[in-house]
Coordinates of C-alpha atoms in Angstrom, one line a residue:
Chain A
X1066 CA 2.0 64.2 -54.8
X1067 CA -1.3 62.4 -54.1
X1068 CA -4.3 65.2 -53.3
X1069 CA -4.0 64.5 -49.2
X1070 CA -7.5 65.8 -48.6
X1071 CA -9.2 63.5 -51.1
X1072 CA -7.7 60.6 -48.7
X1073 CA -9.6 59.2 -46.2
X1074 CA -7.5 57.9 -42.7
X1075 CA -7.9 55.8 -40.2
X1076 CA -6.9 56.5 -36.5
X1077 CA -3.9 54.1 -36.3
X1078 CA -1.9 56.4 -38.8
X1079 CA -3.3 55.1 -42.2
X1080 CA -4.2 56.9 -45.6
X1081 CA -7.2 55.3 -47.5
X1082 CA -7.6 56.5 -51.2
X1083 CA -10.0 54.9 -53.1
X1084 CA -11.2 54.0 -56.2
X1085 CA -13.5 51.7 -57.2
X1086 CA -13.8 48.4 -55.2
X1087 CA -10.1 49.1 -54.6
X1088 CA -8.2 50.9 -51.6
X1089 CA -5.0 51.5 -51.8
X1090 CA -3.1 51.8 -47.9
X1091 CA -0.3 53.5 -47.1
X1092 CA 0.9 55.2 -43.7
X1093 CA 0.9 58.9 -43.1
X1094 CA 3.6 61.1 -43.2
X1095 CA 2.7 61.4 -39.5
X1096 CA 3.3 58.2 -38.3
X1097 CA 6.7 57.7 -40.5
X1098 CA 7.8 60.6 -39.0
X1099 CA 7.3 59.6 -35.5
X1100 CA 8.6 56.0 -36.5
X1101 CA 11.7 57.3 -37.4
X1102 CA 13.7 56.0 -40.6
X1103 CA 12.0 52.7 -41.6
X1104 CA 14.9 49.7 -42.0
X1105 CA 12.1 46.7 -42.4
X1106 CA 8.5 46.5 -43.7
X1107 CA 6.4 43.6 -43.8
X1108 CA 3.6 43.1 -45.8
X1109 CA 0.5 40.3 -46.0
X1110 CA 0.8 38.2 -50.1
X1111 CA -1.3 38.9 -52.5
X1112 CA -4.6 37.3 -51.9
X1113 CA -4.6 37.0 -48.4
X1114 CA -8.1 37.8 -47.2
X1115 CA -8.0 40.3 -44.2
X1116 CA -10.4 41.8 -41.6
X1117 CA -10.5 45.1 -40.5
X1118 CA -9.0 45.9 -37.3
X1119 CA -6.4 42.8 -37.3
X1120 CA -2.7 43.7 -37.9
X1121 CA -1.6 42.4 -41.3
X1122 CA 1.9 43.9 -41.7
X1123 CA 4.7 45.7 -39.5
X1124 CA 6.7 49.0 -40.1
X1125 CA 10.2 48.9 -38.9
X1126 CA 12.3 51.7 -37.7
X1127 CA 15.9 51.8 -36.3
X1128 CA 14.1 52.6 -33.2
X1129 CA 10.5 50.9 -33.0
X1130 CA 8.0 48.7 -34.4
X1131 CA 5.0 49.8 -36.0
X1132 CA 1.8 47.6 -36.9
X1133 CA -0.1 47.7 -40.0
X1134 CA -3.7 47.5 -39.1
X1135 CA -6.2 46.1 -41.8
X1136 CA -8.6 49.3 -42.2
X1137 CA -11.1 47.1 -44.2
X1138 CA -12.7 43.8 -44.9
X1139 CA -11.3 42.6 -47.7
X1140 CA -8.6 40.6 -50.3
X1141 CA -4.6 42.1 -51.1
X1142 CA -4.5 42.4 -54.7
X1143 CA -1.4 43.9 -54.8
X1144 CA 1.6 44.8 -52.6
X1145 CA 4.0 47.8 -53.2
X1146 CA 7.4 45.3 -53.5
X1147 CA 9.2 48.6 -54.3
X1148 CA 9.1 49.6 -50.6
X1149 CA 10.0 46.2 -49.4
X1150 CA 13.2 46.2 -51.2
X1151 CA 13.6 50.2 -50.2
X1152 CA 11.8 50.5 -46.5
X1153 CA 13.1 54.3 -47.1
X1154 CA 10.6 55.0 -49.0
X1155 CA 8.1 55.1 -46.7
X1156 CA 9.8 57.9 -44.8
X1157 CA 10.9 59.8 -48.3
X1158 CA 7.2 59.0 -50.2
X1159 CA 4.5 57.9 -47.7
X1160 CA 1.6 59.3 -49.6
X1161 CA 2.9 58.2 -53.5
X1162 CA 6.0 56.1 -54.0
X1163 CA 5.2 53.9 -50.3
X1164 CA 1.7 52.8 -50.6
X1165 CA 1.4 49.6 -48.8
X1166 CA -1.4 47.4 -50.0
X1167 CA -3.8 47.4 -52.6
X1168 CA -7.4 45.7 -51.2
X1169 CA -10.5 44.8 -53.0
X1170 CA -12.9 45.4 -50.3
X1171 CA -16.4 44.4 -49.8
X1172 CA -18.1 47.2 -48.2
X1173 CA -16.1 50.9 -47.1
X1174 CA -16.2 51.7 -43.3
X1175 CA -16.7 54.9 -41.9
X1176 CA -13.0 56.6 -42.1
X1177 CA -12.3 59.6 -41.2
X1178 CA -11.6 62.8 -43.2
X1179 CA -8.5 64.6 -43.9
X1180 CA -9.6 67.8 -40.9
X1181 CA -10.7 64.7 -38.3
X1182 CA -7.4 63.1 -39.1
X1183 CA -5.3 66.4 -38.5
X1184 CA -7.5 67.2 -35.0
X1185 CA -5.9 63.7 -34.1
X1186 CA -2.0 64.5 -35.0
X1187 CA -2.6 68.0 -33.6
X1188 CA -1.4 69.8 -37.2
Chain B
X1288 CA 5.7 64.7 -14.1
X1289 CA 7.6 67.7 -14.3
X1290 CA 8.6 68.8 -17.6
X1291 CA 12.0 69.4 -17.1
X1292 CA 14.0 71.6 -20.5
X1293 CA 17.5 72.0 -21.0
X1294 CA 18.9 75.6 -21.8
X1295 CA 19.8 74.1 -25.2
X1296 CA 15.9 73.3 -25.6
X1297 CA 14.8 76.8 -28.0
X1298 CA 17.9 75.9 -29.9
X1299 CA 16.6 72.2 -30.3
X1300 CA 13.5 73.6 -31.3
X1301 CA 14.1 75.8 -34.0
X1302 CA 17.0 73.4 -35.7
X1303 CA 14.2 71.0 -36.2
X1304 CA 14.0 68.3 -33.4
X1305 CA 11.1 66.3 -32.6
X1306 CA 11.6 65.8 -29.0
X1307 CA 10.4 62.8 -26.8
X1308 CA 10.4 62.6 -22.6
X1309 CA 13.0 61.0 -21.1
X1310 CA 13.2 60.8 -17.2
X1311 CA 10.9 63.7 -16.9
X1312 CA 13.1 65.5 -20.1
X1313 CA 12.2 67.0 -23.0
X1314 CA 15.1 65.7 -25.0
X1315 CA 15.4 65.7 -29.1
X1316 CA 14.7 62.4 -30.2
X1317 CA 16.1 63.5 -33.5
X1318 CA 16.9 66.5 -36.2
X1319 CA 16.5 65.0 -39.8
X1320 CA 17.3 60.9 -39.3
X1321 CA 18.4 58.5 -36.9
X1322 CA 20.8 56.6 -39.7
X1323 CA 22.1 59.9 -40.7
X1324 CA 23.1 61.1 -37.3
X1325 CA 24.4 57.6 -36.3
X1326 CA 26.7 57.5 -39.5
X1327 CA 27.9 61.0 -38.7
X1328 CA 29.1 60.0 -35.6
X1329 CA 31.0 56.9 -36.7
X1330 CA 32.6 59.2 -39.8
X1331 CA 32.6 62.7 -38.7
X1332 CA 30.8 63.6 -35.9
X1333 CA 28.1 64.2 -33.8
X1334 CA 26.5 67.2 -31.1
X1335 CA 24.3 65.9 -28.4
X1336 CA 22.9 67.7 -25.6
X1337 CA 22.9 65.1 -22.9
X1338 CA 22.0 67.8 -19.8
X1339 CA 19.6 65.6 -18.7
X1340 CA 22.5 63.6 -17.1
X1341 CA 22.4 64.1 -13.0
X1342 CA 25.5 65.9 -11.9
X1343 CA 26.5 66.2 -8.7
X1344 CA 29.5 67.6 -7.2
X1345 CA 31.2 66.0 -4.4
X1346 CA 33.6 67.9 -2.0
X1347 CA 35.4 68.1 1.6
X1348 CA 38.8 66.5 3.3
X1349 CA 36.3 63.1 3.3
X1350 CA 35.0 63.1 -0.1
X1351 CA 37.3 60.5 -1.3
X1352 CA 36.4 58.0 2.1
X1353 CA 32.9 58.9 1.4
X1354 CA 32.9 57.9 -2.1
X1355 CA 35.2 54.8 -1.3
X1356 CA 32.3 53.9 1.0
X1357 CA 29.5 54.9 -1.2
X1358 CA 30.8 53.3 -4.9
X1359 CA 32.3 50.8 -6.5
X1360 CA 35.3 52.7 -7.7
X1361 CA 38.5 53.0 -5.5
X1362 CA 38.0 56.7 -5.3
X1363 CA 40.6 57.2 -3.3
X1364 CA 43.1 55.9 -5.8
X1365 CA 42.1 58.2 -9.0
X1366 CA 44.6 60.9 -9.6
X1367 CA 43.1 64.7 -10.0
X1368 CA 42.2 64.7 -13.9
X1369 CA 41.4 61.5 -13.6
X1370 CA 38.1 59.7 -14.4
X1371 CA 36.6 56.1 -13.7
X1372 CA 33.5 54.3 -14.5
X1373 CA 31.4 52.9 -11.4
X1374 CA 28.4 51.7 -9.9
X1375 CA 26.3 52.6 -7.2
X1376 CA 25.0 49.8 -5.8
X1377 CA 22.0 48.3 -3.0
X1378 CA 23.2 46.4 -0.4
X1379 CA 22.1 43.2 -2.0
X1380 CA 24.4 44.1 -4.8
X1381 CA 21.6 45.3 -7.7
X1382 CA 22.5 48.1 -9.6
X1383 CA 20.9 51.7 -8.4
X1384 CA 22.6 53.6 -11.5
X1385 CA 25.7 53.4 -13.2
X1386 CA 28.2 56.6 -12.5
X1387 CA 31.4 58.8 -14.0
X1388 CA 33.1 59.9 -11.4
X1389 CA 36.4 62.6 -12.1
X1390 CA 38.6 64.3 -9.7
X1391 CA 39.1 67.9 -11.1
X1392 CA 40.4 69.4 -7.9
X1393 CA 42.4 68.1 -5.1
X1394 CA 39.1 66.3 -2.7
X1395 CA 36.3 67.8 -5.2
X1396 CA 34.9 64.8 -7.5
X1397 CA 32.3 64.9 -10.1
X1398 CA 29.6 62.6 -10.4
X1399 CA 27.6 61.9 -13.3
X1400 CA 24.4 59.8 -13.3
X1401 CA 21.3 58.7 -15.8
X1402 CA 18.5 61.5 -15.7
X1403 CA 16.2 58.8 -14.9
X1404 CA 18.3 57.8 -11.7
X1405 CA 18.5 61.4 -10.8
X1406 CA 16.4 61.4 -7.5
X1407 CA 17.7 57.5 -6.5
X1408 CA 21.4 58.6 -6.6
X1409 CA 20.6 61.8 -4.7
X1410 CA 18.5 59.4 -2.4
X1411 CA 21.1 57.1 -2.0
X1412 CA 24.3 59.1 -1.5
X1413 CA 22.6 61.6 0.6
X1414 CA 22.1 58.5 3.1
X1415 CA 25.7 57.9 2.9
X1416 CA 27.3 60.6 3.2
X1417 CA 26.1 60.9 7.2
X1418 CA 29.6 61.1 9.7
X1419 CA 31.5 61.7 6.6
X1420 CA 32.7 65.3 6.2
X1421 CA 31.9 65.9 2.9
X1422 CA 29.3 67.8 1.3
X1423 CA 26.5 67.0 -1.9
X1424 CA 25.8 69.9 -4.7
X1425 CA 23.3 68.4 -6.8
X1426 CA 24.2 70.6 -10.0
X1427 CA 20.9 70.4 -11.9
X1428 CA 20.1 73.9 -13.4
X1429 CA 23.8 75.1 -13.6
X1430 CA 25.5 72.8 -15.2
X1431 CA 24.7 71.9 -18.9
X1432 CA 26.4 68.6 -20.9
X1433 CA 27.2 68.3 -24.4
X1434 CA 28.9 65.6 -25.9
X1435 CA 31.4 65.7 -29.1
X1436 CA 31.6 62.6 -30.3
X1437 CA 33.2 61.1 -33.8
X1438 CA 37.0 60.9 -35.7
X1439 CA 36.8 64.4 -36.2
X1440 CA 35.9 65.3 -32.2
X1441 CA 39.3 66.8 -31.7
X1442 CA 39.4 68.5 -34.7
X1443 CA 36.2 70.5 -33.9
X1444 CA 37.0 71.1 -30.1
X1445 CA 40.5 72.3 -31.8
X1446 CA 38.7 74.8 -33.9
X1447 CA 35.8 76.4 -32.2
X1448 CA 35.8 79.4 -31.9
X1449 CA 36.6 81.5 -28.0
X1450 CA 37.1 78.0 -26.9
X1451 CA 41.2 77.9 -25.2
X1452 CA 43.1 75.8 -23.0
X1453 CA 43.5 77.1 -19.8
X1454 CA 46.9 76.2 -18.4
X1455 CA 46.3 77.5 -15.4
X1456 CA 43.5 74.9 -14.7
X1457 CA 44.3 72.2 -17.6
X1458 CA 45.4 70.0 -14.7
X1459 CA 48.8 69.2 -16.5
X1460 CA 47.1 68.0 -20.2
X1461 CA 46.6 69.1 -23.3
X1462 CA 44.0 69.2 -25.4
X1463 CA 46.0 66.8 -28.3
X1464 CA 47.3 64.5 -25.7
X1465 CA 44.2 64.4 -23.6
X1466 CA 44.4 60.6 -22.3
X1467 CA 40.9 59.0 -22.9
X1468 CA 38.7 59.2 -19.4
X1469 CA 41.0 62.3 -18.4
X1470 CA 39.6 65.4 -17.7
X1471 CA 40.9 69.0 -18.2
X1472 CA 40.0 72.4 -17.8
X1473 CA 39.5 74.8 -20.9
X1474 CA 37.9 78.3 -20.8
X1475 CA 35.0 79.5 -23.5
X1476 CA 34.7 83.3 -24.5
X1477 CA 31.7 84.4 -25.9
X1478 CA 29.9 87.7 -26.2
X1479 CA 32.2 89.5 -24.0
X1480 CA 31.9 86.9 -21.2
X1481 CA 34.2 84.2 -19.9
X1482 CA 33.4 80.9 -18.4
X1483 CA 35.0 77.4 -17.7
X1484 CA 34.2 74.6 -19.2
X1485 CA 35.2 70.9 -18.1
X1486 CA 36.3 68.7 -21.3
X1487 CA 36.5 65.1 -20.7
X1488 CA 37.6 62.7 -22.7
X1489 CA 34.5 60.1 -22.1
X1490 CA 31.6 59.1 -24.4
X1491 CA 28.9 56.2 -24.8
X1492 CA 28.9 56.0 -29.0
X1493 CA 32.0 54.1 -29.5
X1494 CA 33.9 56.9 -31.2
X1495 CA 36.3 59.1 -29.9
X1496 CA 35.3 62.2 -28.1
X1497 CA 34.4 64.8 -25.7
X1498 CA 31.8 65.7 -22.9
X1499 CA 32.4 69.6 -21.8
X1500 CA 30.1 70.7 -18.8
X1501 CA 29.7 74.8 -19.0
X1502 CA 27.6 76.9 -16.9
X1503 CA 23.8 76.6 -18.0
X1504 CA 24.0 80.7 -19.0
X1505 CA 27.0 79.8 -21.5
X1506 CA 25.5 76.9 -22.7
X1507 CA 23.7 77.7 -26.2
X1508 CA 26.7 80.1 -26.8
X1509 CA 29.2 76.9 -26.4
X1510 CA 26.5 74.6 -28.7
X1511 CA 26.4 77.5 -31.5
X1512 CA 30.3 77.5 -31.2
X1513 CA 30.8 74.4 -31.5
X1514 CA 28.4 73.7 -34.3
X1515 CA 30.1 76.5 -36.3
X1516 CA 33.3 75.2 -36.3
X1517 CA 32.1 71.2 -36.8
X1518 CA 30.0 71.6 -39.3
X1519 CA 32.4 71.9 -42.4
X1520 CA 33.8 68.9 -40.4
X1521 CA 30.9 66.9 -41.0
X1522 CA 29.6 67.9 -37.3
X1523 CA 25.7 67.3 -37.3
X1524 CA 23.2 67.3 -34.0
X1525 CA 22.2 64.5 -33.0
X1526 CA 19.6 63.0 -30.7
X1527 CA 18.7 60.2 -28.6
X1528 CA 17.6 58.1 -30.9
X1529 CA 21.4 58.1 -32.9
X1530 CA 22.6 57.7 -29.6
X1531 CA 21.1 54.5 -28.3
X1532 CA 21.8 52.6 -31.6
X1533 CA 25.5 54.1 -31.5
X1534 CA 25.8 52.5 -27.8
X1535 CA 24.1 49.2 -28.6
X1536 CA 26.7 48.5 -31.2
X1537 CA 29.5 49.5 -29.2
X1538 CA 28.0 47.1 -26.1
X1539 CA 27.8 49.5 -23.7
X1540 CA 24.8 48.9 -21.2
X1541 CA 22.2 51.2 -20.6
X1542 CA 20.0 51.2 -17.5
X1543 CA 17.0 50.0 -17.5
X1544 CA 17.6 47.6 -20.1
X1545 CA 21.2 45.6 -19.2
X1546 CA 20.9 47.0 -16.1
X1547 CA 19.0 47.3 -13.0
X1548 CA 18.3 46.8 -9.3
X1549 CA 18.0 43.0 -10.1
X1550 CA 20.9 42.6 -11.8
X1551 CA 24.2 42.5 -10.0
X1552 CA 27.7 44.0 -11.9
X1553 CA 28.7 40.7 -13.0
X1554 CA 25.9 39.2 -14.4
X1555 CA 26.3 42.5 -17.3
X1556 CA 30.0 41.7 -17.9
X1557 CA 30.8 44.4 -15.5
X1558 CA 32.4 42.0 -12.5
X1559 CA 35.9 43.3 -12.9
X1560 CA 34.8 47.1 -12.2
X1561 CA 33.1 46.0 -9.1
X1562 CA 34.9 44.8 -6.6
X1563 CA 37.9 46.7 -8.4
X1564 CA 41.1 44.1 -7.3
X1565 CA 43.0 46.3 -5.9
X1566 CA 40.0 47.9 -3.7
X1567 CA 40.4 47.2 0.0
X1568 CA 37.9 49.8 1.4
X1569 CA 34.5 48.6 2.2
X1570 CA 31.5 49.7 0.2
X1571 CA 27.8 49.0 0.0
X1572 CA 27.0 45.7 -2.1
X1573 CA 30.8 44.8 -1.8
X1574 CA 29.5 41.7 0.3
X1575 CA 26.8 40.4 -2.2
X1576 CA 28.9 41.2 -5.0
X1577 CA 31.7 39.4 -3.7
X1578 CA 29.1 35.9 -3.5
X1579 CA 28.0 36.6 -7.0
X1580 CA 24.8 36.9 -8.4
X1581 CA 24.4 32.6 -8.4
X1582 CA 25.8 29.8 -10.8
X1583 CA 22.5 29.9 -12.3
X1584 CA 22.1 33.5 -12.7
X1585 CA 21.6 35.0 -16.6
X1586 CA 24.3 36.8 -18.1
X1587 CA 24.4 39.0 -20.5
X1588 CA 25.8 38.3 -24.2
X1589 CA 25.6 39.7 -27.5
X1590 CA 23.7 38.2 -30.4
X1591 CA 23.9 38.2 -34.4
X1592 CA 20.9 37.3 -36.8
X1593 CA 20.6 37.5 -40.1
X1594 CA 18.0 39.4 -41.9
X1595 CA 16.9 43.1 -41.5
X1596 CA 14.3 42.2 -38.6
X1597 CA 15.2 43.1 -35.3
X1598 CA 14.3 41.8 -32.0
X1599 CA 13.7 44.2 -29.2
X1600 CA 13.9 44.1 -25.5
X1601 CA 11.7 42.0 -23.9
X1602 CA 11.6 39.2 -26.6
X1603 CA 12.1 35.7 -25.7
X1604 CA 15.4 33.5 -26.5
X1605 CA 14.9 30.1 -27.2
X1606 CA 16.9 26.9 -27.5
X1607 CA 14.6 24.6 -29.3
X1608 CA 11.5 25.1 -27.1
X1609 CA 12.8 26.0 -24.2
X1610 CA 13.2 30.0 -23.6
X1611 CA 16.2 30.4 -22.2
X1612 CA 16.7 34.3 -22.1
X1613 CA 15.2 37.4 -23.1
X1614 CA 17.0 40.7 -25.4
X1615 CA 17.7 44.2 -23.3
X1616 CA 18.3 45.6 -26.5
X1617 CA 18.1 45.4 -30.1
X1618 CA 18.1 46.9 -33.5
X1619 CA 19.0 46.2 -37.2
X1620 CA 23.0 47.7 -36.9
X1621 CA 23.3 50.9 -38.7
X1622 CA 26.8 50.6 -39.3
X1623 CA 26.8 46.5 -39.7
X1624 CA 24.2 46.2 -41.3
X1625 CA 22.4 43.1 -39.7
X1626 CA 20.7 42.7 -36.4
X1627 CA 22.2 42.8 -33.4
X1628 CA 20.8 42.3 -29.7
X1629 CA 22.2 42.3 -26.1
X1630 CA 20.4 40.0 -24.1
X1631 CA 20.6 37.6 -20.8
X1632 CA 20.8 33.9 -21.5
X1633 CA 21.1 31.0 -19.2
X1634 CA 24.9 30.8 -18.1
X1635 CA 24.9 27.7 -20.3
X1636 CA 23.9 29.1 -23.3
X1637 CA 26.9 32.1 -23.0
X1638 CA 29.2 30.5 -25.3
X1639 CA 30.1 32.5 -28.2
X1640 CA 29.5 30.9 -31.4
X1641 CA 26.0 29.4 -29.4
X1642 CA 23.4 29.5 -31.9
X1643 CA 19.9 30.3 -30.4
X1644 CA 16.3 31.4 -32.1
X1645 CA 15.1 34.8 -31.1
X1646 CA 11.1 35.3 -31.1
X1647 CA 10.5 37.9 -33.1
X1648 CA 6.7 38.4 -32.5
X1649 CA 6.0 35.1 -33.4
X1650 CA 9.2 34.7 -36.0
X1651 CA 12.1 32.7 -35.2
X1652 CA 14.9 34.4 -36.1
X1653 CA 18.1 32.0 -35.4
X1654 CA 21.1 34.5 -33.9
X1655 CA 24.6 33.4 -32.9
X1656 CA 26.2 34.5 -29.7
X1657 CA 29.1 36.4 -30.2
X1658 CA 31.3 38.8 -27.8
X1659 CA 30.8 42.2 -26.9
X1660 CA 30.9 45.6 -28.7
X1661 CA 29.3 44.3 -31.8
X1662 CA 31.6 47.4 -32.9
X1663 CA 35.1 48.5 -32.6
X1664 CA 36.8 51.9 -33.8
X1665 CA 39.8 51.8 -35.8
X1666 CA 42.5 52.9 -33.5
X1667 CA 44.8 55.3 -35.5

């Protein structure tokens, strides 16, 4: 399991980690939860430039639709095609085996930390 | 708005349910996962509290010609033990809720409404029921609802523990033989203390199964019970999440999304329940009803795409580029395994084996009109 406090997050239910000139995007186990068991997930294709803020993806649940909002400025580099083919994952894995996107970003927003992120969820 | 619990509630709490409001209720939404809980019900069963549901007790030598008058049901025609599915309608024929209503006492009827109705039902009969002598108990707080539903409901009911027939007060039936939408009486003994409980055979998954109403005190008692006995049966709880994609694929409506005040019985595939044939009292709405909602009104059909992506009420239908509908309801099937939405077309487009484009947030997503319940039980 990924070290949860080294991630940074973003308010619409993200997880951040970074390294390098690379973040890697996945959705927090608090916002799978409250989705409910994920049947669908749709991600942007590698290379697809994206702006922070816009939604770039969608997260499926037997019961609702959630967007993936773009938490950077940036370029996909890779997408996770594991948890297209198994949309579980993100409910079983959100912060290892269901990372979303992989973006080479150009400069790193403020993002909040691990205790902001909690105060939000109320854990 | 008034955070209303059920006495289930602690019991919800500390198996694990994340809860979510409905009609002013704090109802689980879920225990583990919605796919898991749906499949239970379709091949063992399921445990929901549905207490939130308005109950209300109707009673005196008028309560049938009140009820005749009030409903769309021929009230006057169900036998005791008997129960029938109705609406409750406006003058200009739009649905104010849909209803149960049992006889389980010679004059004394129960009726059983959406939580979210509550206070319109209330509203509504309680300006009906003037020169009628009959009288109104609204049951909230006394009476709690929980629903066995799945194959293996009977089995469970059959094996839970302190929970009898009464013969005295099982209105002629038996447990085995229980006809579906038939009601009986059965007693629960728990902790020293006795109380009835009012099985019926009635549901809204699809599946075989139960509703029992018991007391509010007895209530977590019955739940424990019943979850005791089930569970080596495959009995898990279940919560409203399970519960609305368990309806959808059966086709039943649910108000608020296949119904409402502007849609009239028949436009939902409901016309032969309202007016009932054989019906000669008056009722409210019986008039517009009997005009019909238009030749140009929408109806409501079911639809089949491909795919795992799901359209969701509120999404246009469109034939080429016209929009000729919107969805009520949808989701990917749990047990199908492809989409499937309910949603009201053009009377043109109504044909089964139409093919139309659902807009899935800016997706078209072809889907095929087909008939209603997406899903059938096996009958054994």
């Amino acid at each position: 399991m990924a070290d949860l406090s080294a991630l940074k997050y973003t308010a619409e239910h993200e997880w951040v980690a970074v390294d390098g000139d690379v973040a890697t995007i996945g959705v927090t186990a608090y916002a799978a939860q409250q989705l409910g068991d994920v049947v669908y997930v749709d991600l942007p294709a590698v290379g697809t430039q994206i702006s922070g803020g816009a939604v770039v993806g969608e997260i499926e649940s037997t019961k609702s639709v959630g967007e993936l909002f773009a938490p950077i400025d940036g370029e996909v580099v890779e997408v996770n095609q594991a948890v297209v083919d198994s949309p579980d994952l993100v409910n079983a894995e959100p912060f290892d085996g269901a990372w979303l996107i992989k973006v080479r970003f150009t400069a790193l927003p403020e993002l909040l930390s691990a205790d902001e992120y909690a105060a939000i969820t109320g854990a | 708005m008034t955070e209303l619990r059920t006495p289930l509630h602690d019991l919800h709490a500390a198996g694990g349910a994340s809860f979510t409001d409905f009609g002013g209720w704090q109802m689980p939404v879920r225990y583990s996962s919605d796919l898991a809980e749906h499949h239970a019900v379709r091949e063992a069963a399921g445990l929901f509290d549905i207490s939130h549901m308005a109950q209300l007790m109707i009673a005196g030598p008028d309560a049938a010609a009140f009820l005749d008058a009030a409903i769309t049901a021929d009230v006057s025609a169900i036998p005791v033990s008997r129960a029938r599915y109705a609406m409750l309608l406006a003058e200009d024929g739009g649905i104010i809720d849909d209803l149960i209503v049992s006889q389980n006492a010679p004059g004394e009827y129960l009726v059983v409404a959406n939580a979210g109705n509550h206070d319109a039902v209330v509203e509504a009969l309680t300006a009906r029921i003037e020169g009628f002598e009959a009288t109104l108990t609204d049951l909230r707080g006394h009476l709690a609802l929980i629903a066995v539903q799945g194959p293996a409901a009977q089995r469970i009911l059959e094996a839970t523990a302190g929970l009898v027939q009464a013969p005295e007060w099982a209105m002629g039936h038996d447990l085995e033989e229980l006809p579906y939408y038939a009601v009986m009486g059965m007693r629960f003994s728990s902790g020293g203390r006795d109380s009835a409980v009012l099985v019926s055979r009635t549901g809204y998954t699809g599946e075989d199964g139960f509703e029992l109403a018991v007391d509010t005190a007895h209530a977590a008692a019955l739940w424990q019970a019943l979850l005791a006995a089930g569970e080596p049966l495959g009995l898990v709880p279940c919560g409203l999440a399970a519960r609305d994609t368990l309806r959808l694929e059966a086709g039943m409506p649910l108000y608020g999304h296949e119904l409402s005040r502007e849609t009239q019985p028949a436009q939902a595939g409901l016309g032969r329940i309202a007016p009932p044939k054989t019906k000669t009292a008056d009722f409210t709405g019986r008039a517009a009803v009997e005009r019909g909602p238009g030749d140009d009104a929408r109806v409501l059909v079911g639809l089949r795409a491909e795919g795992r992506r799901a359209a969701r009420a509120g999404y246009p239908v469109l034939a080429g580029e016209e929009v000729v509908g919107e969805v009520t309801s949808g989701a990917l099937s749990p047990t199908l395994g492809f989409p499937v939405a309910m949603a009201f077309v053009d009377p043109a487009h109504r044909e089964p084996g139409t093919v139309l484009d659902l807009d899935v947030r800016g997706t078209r997503i072809p889907a095929t009109v087909v008939a209603l319940p997406f899903y059938s039980r096996k009958k054994s």
